[in-house]
Structures are given as C-alpha cells and as structure tokens.
Amino acid sequence: MVSSSSGIDRTGIWLKGDWHLHSRHSSDSTNNPVEKIIGFAERHGFDYLTITDHDVHVGGDVAGHTWSDPAYRSDRLLLLYGAELTAPRGHVNLLATTPYDHQRFFDHRNDRDWDLAALKRESAVHWSANHPVTSNHYGFSFDLADSIEVWNGPMWPKNAANVRVWDNMLLSGRMIGARGGSDAHHGVPDRPELASQWTPEATMNYVGTPTTWVFARERSGDALLEALVAGRACVCANPFNPRVELVADAGGGAEMMMGDNAKAEGQPVSFEVRLSGGGPEGAAYSVRIIKNREIYATLAVDPKTRTARFTDTPAAGERSYYRAEIDGPQAVYAEVPDSMALSADKVALSNPLYFNYDPSF
C-alpha cells in the first residue's frame, strides 16, 4: 500500500521558478534591480520567484529594503518573501508566503540550533539549506532544514559535492526535498558604461539556471512550499530542458510519485522515468538511477516515448530510496547563452521515491 509522507493531494499543476536570486539590495550585486529580474521572469514564462537578498548588507532589515521596493510586485508571478540568512557558519534561504520578522532571525543567527528551531516554528517559515559545500557552506543542523539546495548556479561539476551531502542525509533516514537556485547576482547593464568586472556572469547565470519545477496542488505560495517540503519537485539546468518525473507502481493500481513513501514487502516494483516538454528535437538522453547513494543502473531513454523503465525489489524491513539524474544535450537558453556549457551534460534530476522510511523521523 502506497502512503504519502506529506498528505498532499495527487492532483495539481507543475510550476517552474527560481528559489535563490539577488537584486541591487545585495551590495555584491550589479546591474540587477528588482524590476529587471521580475520582468525577465515574466517574459520567459516562469510561474514563481523569490528574491533572496543577503541580509547582512542591511543589518537584517530586508523588510525595509527588498520587500518594500515598489517594484517587488507582479500580476503574473507568484512572488514569495525570503532572504538569505548570512551567518558565519553558513547561508540559509528563509522562505514564506507573507512577510515575517526576518530581523529576529538575523539578530539570532549565531544562536544554538535548538533556539533557532523554536524561532522557526514560531515564525512558520521554510528553512532551506543553501549550497552545502562551498566557502559559504551550510553549517547548521540538517534537522532544521525543510529542503536543500543541491544545484546552485549553472556549473554542474561543482554541485556534485552538494548532491553527495543530500545523498548522505537521505541514507541516514532523513526525507529532505531537493531544490535548485541560480544564486544570480548580476544583470546585463543597460548602458555600456555600467559594465563591471562581474558583467560576464549575467550571460552565464541568471533566472532559471537552474530551474526548479514544483508539482503543487494549486497555484499558490502555500501550495508551492508544501510541495517543496514533500519532495514533489525536480531540477533542470535551464527552463527549456525537459522536466523529469520518477514514478513507480507499488501494487494495487496506485502510482507513487516523487516524495512518496511506501512499505516494501520484498516484492518487485516497476519504476518509470518520464521526460516532459523541452529539449532539442530528437535528443538522446540517458538516465542514471541512484539507489541508496550508489549508482544502480544507467539506462537509455526511449526517444519516442521519452521514458525509461526498470524493476527492482526494495528490501523488506529496510530503508531504500531511488532518484534519477538525466544526462544529454542542453536546450538553448538564448538570453543566458554561456550557461549551457557550464551545465555540461547534466540536464535534470528528480527527487526520490522512498521505501520503509519513517516520516516522523
């Protein structure tokens, strides 16, 4: 019998966006006002966006800067409220559907984790671990994390270590949903004299490099965050790449979707990887199946059905998880042209399917 670890309804819609962006309100950003970011996202058909400026530059007063910027509005995008909690022991994206008291988090950023956990519960915010393996690593407890940024920026090779941390957490019994985030800081200057040493980054990394697709029960901020916690998401190198889904038939006519947790009783399970939309016409893709932190199989994706199938028997009475990584040619992202080479052949990755996990861990 399949049981959802989240309680989220299986009906819903796919929404694409970016969970990690910086505007002019971060002092290490250039040529990137709020209106430029939002306008770009609207033109390229994104569904949601969160501008997560650094809080240290404004002494924690994100509400008086990014959130109060008159340009922080959109009739086409779901705009969430967030900031990058910038602390000596790491960076965290705090995310919410409505403004919260970010100043309190900034003032207590060096507190013990149990005190931060209490503040998180009281404030009802989503706590997302940013780029775990960088110079600004994530040094807080993963038991605080509602999600983890496994793909930061377009450069895939540097993210392999972030994915390894995620696999370690999954193997330990923690069910942590994965997301991406461009962490873009710089925009293309409007006039040549505004160019800086950082300007080339705007052609390499901008909104949607990578893109996180979220399967939400409805088009709302609350539904987005619920689905992100539940692992109903996948990450693509850019918004024009195919979206990946990993599903399984665990018996009884029920289909597992990413984030689901089923009881394994020693019977074979049929898995299917599905690619939807995007990508070069006729592209040849392969899928790497990761089971319990190890490569289980590498399969060719059928170019006509855009699916790949395999069967395995999750052990009865033991935890198992499966996730998928898609390799192949990158779709063209014309306005961020240098991002494609940086992503190499990594096109997308899924969140896991779980067996015999304890949702209350």
Short mmCIF file of C-alpha atoms in Angstrom, two decimals:
data_model
loop_
_atom_site.label_atom_id
_atom_site.label_comp_id
_atom_site.label_asym_id
_atom_site.label_seq_id
_atom_site.Cartn_x
_atom_site.Cartn_y
_atom_site.Cartn_z
CA MET A 1 0.00 0.00 0.00
CA VAL A 2 1.39 3.39 -1.00
CA SER A 3 1.30 6.11 1.62
CA SER A 4 2.18 9.75 1.08
CA SER A 5 4.63 11.23 3.55
CA SER A 6 3.14 14.67 3.04
CA GLY A 7 -0.61 14.27 2.76
CA ILE A 8 -0.61 16.43 -0.38
CA ASP A 9 -3.31 15.60 -2.93
CA ARG A 10 -2.02 13.89 -6.06
CA THR A 11 -3.86 16.29 -8.34
CA GLY A 12 -2.11 19.54 -9.13
CA ILE A 13 -0.08 21.58 -11.59
CA TRP A 14 3.59 21.94 -12.43
CA LEU A 15 5.05 25.37 -11.69
CA LYS A 16 8.57 26.49 -12.60
CA GLY A 17 10.70 29.11 -10.93
CA ASP A 18 13.84 30.07 -9.06
CA TRP A 19 14.27 29.98 -5.26
CA HIS A 20 17.56 31.91 -4.95
CA LEU A 21 18.24 35.32 -6.52
CA HIS A 22 19.90 38.60 -5.58
CA SER A 23 18.95 42.13 -6.57
CA ARG A 24 20.53 45.56 -6.12
CA HIS A 25 19.60 45.32 -2.43
CA SER A 26 22.53 42.91 -2.02
CA SER A 27 25.66 45.06 -2.15
CA ASP A 28 27.55 42.35 -4.07
CA SER A 29 25.02 42.58 -6.92
CA THR A 30 25.45 44.73 -10.07
CA ASN A 31 23.04 45.97 -12.74
CA ASN A 32 20.24 43.93 -11.23
CA PRO A 33 17.29 45.96 -9.94
CA VAL A 34 14.17 44.12 -8.81
CA GLU A 35 12.20 45.22 -11.86
CA LYS A 36 14.78 43.71 -14.23
CA ILE A 37 14.63 40.32 -12.51
CA ILE A 38 10.84 40.20 -12.39
CA GLY A 39 10.45 41.44 -15.96
CA PHE A 40 12.86 38.79 -17.23
CA ALA A 41 11.00 36.04 -15.38
CA GLU A 42 7.65 37.23 -16.71
CA ARG A 43 8.89 37.30 -20.31
CA HIS A 44 10.23 33.75 -20.05
CA GLY A 45 7.09 32.22 -18.65
CA PHE A 46 8.16 31.49 -15.10
CA ASP A 47 5.42 30.84 -12.54
CA TYR A 48 7.05 31.79 -9.24
CA LEU A 49 10.08 33.65 -7.93
CA THR A 50 11.75 34.53 -4.66
CA ILE A 51 14.37 37.28 -4.47
CA THR A 52 16.53 36.29 -1.51
CA ASP A 53 18.87 39.20 -0.91
CA HIS A 54 21.64 38.94 1.66
CA ASP A 55 20.52 40.33 4.99
CA VAL A 56 23.97 41.26 6.31
CA HIS A 57 24.23 44.21 3.90
CA VAL A 58 21.19 45.85 5.50
CA GLY A 59 21.69 44.72 9.08
CA GLY A 60 18.79 42.30 8.81
CA ASP A 61 16.29 44.89 7.57
CA VAL A 62 15.13 43.01 4.47
CA ALA A 63 11.58 44.22 5.06
CA GLY A 64 12.72 47.83 4.70
CA HIS A 65 14.66 47.18 1.50
CA THR A 66 13.83 44.29 -0.86
CA TRP A 67 10.28 43.70 0.34
CA SER A 68 9.38 47.38 0.42
CA ASP A 69 10.80 48.06 -3.04
CA PRO A 70 7.81 49.34 -5.11
CA ALA A 71 8.96 47.10 -7.97
CA TYR A 72 8.55 43.94 -5.87
CA ARG A 73 5.18 43.05 -7.36
CA SER A 74 3.83 41.07 -10.29
CA ASP A 75 0.44 40.24 -11.77
CA ARG A 76 1.88 37.15 -13.50
CA LEU A 77 4.30 35.61 -10.99
CA LEU A 78 3.79 34.12 -7.56
CA LEU A 79 6.23 36.23 -5.55
CA LEU A 80 7.25 34.79 -2.19
CA TYR A 81 9.05 36.59 0.62
CA GLY A 82 12.53 35.49 1.53
CA ALA A 83 16.10 36.40 2.34
CA GLU A 84 19.46 34.70 2.56
CA LEU A 85 20.32 34.43 6.22
CA THR A 86 24.03 35.19 6.04
CA ALA A 87 25.83 33.89 9.11
CA PRO A 88 29.44 32.97 9.96
CA ARG A 89 28.59 29.27 9.92
CA GLY A 90 26.65 29.24 6.72
CA HIS A 91 23.86 30.51 4.50
CA VAL A 92 20.16 29.70 4.68
CA ASN A 93 17.26 30.75 2.49
CA LEU A 94 14.24 31.58 4.62
CA LEU A 95 11.04 31.45 2.57
CA ALA A 96 7.45 32.45 3.32
CA THR A 97 4.25 33.37 1.56
CA THR A 98 3.82 36.58 3.55
CA PRO A 99 6.26 38.96 5.25
CA TYR A 100 7.71 37.61 8.51
CA ASP A 101 10.03 39.12 11.10
CA HIS A 102 13.36 38.41 9.41
CA GLN A 103 15.14 40.83 11.75
CA ARG A 104 14.72 38.31 14.58
CA PHE A 105 16.48 35.59 12.58
CA PHE A 106 19.31 37.94 11.72
CA ASP A 107 19.73 39.03 15.34
CA HIS A 108 19.79 35.38 16.50
CA ARG A 109 21.72 33.87 13.57
CA ASN A 110 24.53 32.67 15.83
CA ASP A 111 22.27 31.06 18.43
CA ARG A 112 22.20 27.34 19.17
CA ASP A 113 20.28 25.25 16.68
CA TRP A 114 17.58 24.32 19.19
CA ASP A 115 16.87 28.01 19.77
CA LEU A 116 16.71 28.60 16.03
CA ALA A 117 14.34 25.63 15.69
CA ALA A 118 12.00 27.25 18.19
CA LEU A 119 12.16 30.56 16.33
CA LYS A 120 11.49 28.78 13.04
CA ARG A 121 8.38 27.07 14.45
CA GLU A 122 7.12 30.31 15.92
CA SER A 123 7.66 32.21 12.67
CA ALA A 124 6.27 29.48 10.38
CA VAL A 125 8.98 29.91 7.73
CA HIS A 126 10.52 27.41 5.35
CA TRP A 127 14.21 26.79 6.17
CA SER A 128 16.26 25.77 3.12
CA ALA A 129 19.92 24.78 3.36
CA ASN A 130 21.94 26.71 0.77
CA HIS A 131 24.89 25.32 -1.23
CA PRO A 132 26.14 22.92 1.49
CA VAL A 133 29.67 22.53 0.11
CA THR A 134 31.09 25.96 -0.73
CA SER A 135 33.23 28.53 1.04
CA ASN A 136 29.92 29.82 2.45
CA HIS A 137 28.86 26.30 3.36
CA TYR A 138 25.77 25.25 5.29
CA GLY A 139 26.93 24.72 8.86
CA PHE A 140 23.60 24.40 10.67
CA SER A 141 21.86 21.15 11.60
CA PHE A 142 20.07 19.43 8.75
CA ASP A 143 17.31 18.69 11.21
CA LEU A 144 16.37 22.35 10.79
CA ALA A 145 16.11 22.03 7.02
CA ASP A 146 12.81 21.74 5.15
CA SER A 147 14.68 21.49 1.84
CA ILE A 148 18.22 21.52 0.50
CA GLU A 149 19.78 23.35 -2.43
CA VAL A 150 21.53 20.58 -4.34
CA TRP A 151 22.05 22.56 -7.56
CA ASN A 152 23.42 26.08 -7.10
CA GLY A 153 24.15 28.08 -10.25
CA PRO A 154 24.70 26.63 -13.73
CA MET A 155 28.05 24.94 -13.18
CA TRP A 156 27.14 21.30 -12.67
CA PRO A 157 30.55 19.84 -11.67
CA LYS A 158 30.77 21.98 -8.52
CA ASN A 159 27.35 20.73 -7.45
CA ALA A 160 28.28 17.06 -7.33
CA ALA A 161 29.51 17.59 -3.74
CA ASN A 162 26.18 19.21 -2.77
CA VAL A 163 24.34 16.19 -4.15
CA ARG A 164 26.63 13.91 -2.14
CA VAL A 165 25.63 15.71 1.06
CA TRP A 166 21.98 15.25 0.13
CA ASP A 167 22.53 11.54 -0.52
CA ASN A 168 24.19 11.25 2.88
CA MET A 169 21.15 12.80 4.55
CA LEU A 170 18.76 10.55 2.64
CA LEU A 171 20.77 7.46 3.52
CA SER A 172 20.61 8.44 7.20
CA GLY A 173 16.80 8.26 7.09
CA ARG A 174 16.03 11.94 6.62
CA MET A 175 13.48 12.81 3.93
CA ILE A 176 14.67 16.20 2.64
CA GLY A 177 13.29 17.63 -0.57
CA ALA A 178 15.83 18.96 -3.07
CA ARG A 179 15.65 22.21 -4.99
CA GLY A 180 17.86 24.36 -7.18
CA GLY A 181 18.70 28.04 -7.15
CA SER A 182 20.56 30.23 -9.63
CA ASP A 183 22.05 32.42 -6.90
CA ALA A 184 22.33 35.01 -9.69
CA HIS A 185 23.72 38.39 -8.60
CA HIS A 186 24.39 40.29 -11.81
CA GLY A 187 22.33 41.63 -14.69
CA VAL A 188 23.27 42.79 -18.17
CA PRO A 189 23.97 46.55 -17.95
CA ASP A 190 21.53 48.89 -19.68
CA ARG A 191 24.37 51.09 -20.90
CA PRO A 192 27.97 50.17 -21.77
CA GLU A 193 29.46 52.48 -19.15
CA LEU A 194 27.66 50.50 -16.42
CA ALA A 195 29.59 47.33 -17.20
CA SER A 196 31.75 45.90 -14.42
CA GLN A 197 34.13 43.01 -13.93
CA TRP A 198 31.08 40.94 -12.96
CA THR A 199 29.05 41.66 -16.10
CA PRO A 200 30.10 38.44 -17.89
CA GLU A 201 28.36 36.44 -15.16
CA ALA A 202 25.00 37.71 -16.42
CA THR A 203 25.43 35.68 -19.61
CA MET A 204 26.36 32.57 -17.61
CA ASN A 205 23.96 32.65 -14.68
CA TYR A 206 20.56 34.26 -14.42
CA VAL A 207 16.95 33.46 -13.63
CA GLY A 208 16.38 29.72 -14.06
CA THR A 209 19.94 28.40 -14.16
CA PRO A 210 18.87 26.04 -12.73
CA THR A 211 15.06 25.92 -12.76
CA THR A 212 13.07 24.10 -10.08
CA TRP A 213 9.77 22.58 -11.19
CA VAL A 214 7.31 22.01 -8.35
CA PHE A 215 4.13 19.90 -8.52
CA ALA A 216 1.72 21.93 -6.38
CA ARG A 217 -1.92 21.21 -5.57
CA GLU A 218 -2.82 24.69 -6.80
CA ARG A 219 -1.23 27.90 -7.99
CA SER A 220 -0.44 29.47 -4.62
CA GLY A 221 2.55 30.19 -2.43
CA ASP A 222 1.32 27.88 0.32
CA ALA A 223 0.97 25.01 -2.14
CA LEU A 224 4.46 25.65 -3.53
CA LEU A 225 6.10 25.41 -0.11
CA GLU A 226 4.05 22.35 0.88
CA ALA A 227 5.16 20.57 -2.28
CA LEU A 228 8.79 21.60 -1.83
CA VAL A 229 8.82 20.09 1.66
CA ALA A 230 7.22 16.92 0.31
CA GLY A 231 9.80 16.48 -2.45
CA ARG A 232 7.28 16.95 -5.24
CA ALA A 233 9.88 18.65 -7.41
CA CYS A 234 12.65 18.24 -9.95
CA VAL A 235 15.53 20.47 -11.01
CA CYS A 236 16.54 21.27 -14.61
CA ALA A 237 19.67 23.03 -15.85
CA ASN A 238 17.51 25.65 -17.58
CA PRO A 239 13.80 26.31 -18.14
CA PHE A 240 13.83 24.90 -21.68
CA ASN A 241 15.15 21.47 -20.73
CA PRO A 242 12.75 18.55 -20.28
CA ARG A 243 11.17 18.10 -16.87
CA VAL A 244 11.83 14.73 -15.23
CA GLU A 245 9.46 12.62 -13.14
CA LEU A 246 10.23 9.37 -11.34
CA VAL A 247 7.18 7.20 -10.62
CA ALA A 248 6.61 3.61 -9.52
CA ASP A 249 3.84 1.01 -9.41
CA ALA A 250 3.84 -0.40 -5.92
CA GLY A 251 0.77 -2.56 -6.50
CA GLY A 252 -2.95 -2.15 -6.07
CA GLY A 253 -3.19 0.21 -9.03
CA ALA A 254 -1.64 3.09 -7.12
CA GLU A 255 1.21 5.06 -8.63
CA MET A 256 3.92 6.50 -6.46
CA MET A 257 5.20 9.96 -7.32
CA MET A 258 8.32 11.76 -6.17
CA GLY A 259 8.23 12.27 -2.41
CA ASP A 260 6.00 9.25 -1.75
CA ASN A 261 6.93 6.68 0.85
CA ALA A 262 5.73 3.06 0.55
CA LYS A 263 6.03 -0.05 2.65
CA ALA A 264 8.27 -2.59 0.91
CA GLU A 265 7.42 -6.25 1.50
CA GLY A 266 10.02 -7.95 -0.66
CA GLN A 267 8.04 -7.79 -3.92
CA PRO A 268 9.31 -6.43 -7.25
CA VAL A 269 8.44 -2.81 -8.04
CA SER A 270 8.20 -1.37 -11.56
CA PHE A 271 9.75 2.11 -11.96
CA GLU A 272 9.41 4.59 -14.79
CA VAL A 273 11.35 7.76 -15.62
CA ARG A 274 9.38 10.27 -17.71
CA LEU A 275 10.60 13.33 -19.58
CA SER A 276 8.09 16.03 -20.43
CA GLY A 277 8.44 19.05 -22.72
CA GLY A 278 11.57 20.91 -23.68
CA GLY A 279 14.92 19.87 -25.06
CA PRO A 280 16.31 19.62 -28.59
CA GLU A 281 14.10 17.66 -31.00
CA GLY A 282 15.12 14.01 -31.19
CA ALA A 283 17.71 14.40 -28.43
CA ALA A 284 19.22 11.24 -26.98
CA TYR A 285 19.10 11.18 -23.18
CA SER A 286 20.34 8.69 -20.63
CA VAL A 287 19.23 8.29 -17.05
CA ARG A 288 21.35 7.32 -14.09
CA ILE A 289 19.39 5.68 -11.28
CA ILE A 290 20.77 6.27 -7.80
CA LYS A 291 19.73 3.81 -5.10
CA ASN A 292 20.88 4.37 -1.55
CA ARG A 293 23.74 6.68 -2.62
CA GLU A 294 25.11 4.23 -5.21
CA ILE A 295 24.62 4.04 -8.97
CA TYR A 296 22.08 1.26 -9.51
CA ALA A 297 21.71 1.47 -13.30
CA THR A 298 22.34 3.62 -16.36
CA LEU A 299 19.57 3.41 -18.94
CA ALA A 300 18.80 4.87 -22.34
CA VAL A 301 15.66 7.00 -22.60
CA ASP A 302 13.40 5.87 -25.44
CA PRO A 303 13.41 8.85 -27.84
CA LYS A 304 9.79 8.26 -28.93
CA THR A 305 8.09 7.72 -25.58
CA ARG A 306 10.71 9.73 -23.65
CA THR A 307 10.59 7.11 -20.91
CA ALA A 308 12.92 4.57 -19.32
CA ARG A 309 11.79 1.64 -17.18
CA PHE A 310 13.40 -0.69 -14.69
CA THR A 311 12.37 -3.14 -11.98
CA ASP A 312 13.89 -3.68 -8.57
CA THR A 313 12.92 -5.26 -5.26
CA PRO A 314 13.30 -2.88 -2.31
CA ALA A 315 14.24 -4.95 0.74
CA ALA A 316 11.51 -5.67 3.24
CA GLY A 317 12.13 -4.05 6.60
CA GLU A 318 14.97 -1.85 5.31
CA ARG A 319 15.03 1.74 4.08
CA SER A 320 15.59 2.30 0.37
CA TYR A 321 15.38 5.36 -1.83
CA TYR A 322 15.65 5.85 -5.58
CA ARG A 323 16.27 9.02 -7.59
CA ALA A 324 17.10 9.82 -11.21
CA GLU A 325 19.64 12.03 -13.00
CA ILE A 326 19.25 12.86 -16.70
CA ASP A 327 22.25 13.37 -18.97
CA GLY A 328 22.21 14.66 -22.54
CA PRO A 329 22.32 17.80 -24.68
CA GLN A 330 21.29 21.12 -23.19
CA ALA A 331 18.35 23.08 -24.58
CA VAL A 332 19.21 26.52 -25.91
CA TYR A 333 18.75 29.34 -23.38
CA ALA A 334 19.25 32.25 -25.74
CA GLU A 335 19.37 35.08 -23.19
CA VAL A 336 21.78 33.21 -20.90
CA PRO A 337 23.89 31.58 -23.63
CA ASP A 338 27.02 30.74 -21.66
CA SER A 339 25.09 28.73 -19.06
CA MET A 340 24.69 25.68 -21.29
CA ALA A 341 28.37 24.77 -21.46
CA LEU A 342 28.76 25.23 -17.70
CA SER A 343 25.99 22.69 -17.07
CA ALA A 344 27.91 20.13 -19.15
CA ASP A 345 25.65 17.14 -19.89
CA LYS A 346 23.59 17.27 -16.69
CA VAL A 347 20.05 18.06 -17.85
CA ALA A 348 17.87 17.35 -14.82
CA LEU A 349 17.47 15.40 -11.59
CA SER A 350 14.48 14.11 -9.68
CA ASN A 351 13.54 13.94 -6.05
CA PRO A 352 13.42 10.44 -4.54
CA LEU A 353 10.87 7.71 -4.09
CA TYR A 354 11.12 6.23 -0.59
CA PHE A 355 10.50 2.77 0.84
CA ASN A 356 10.16 1.96 4.55
CA TYR A 357 11.09 5.45 5.71
CA ASP A 358 9.75 6.92 8.94
CA PRO A 359 8.03 10.23 8.07
CA SER A 360 8.21 11.29 11.72
CA PHE A 361 12.00 10.80 11.93
#
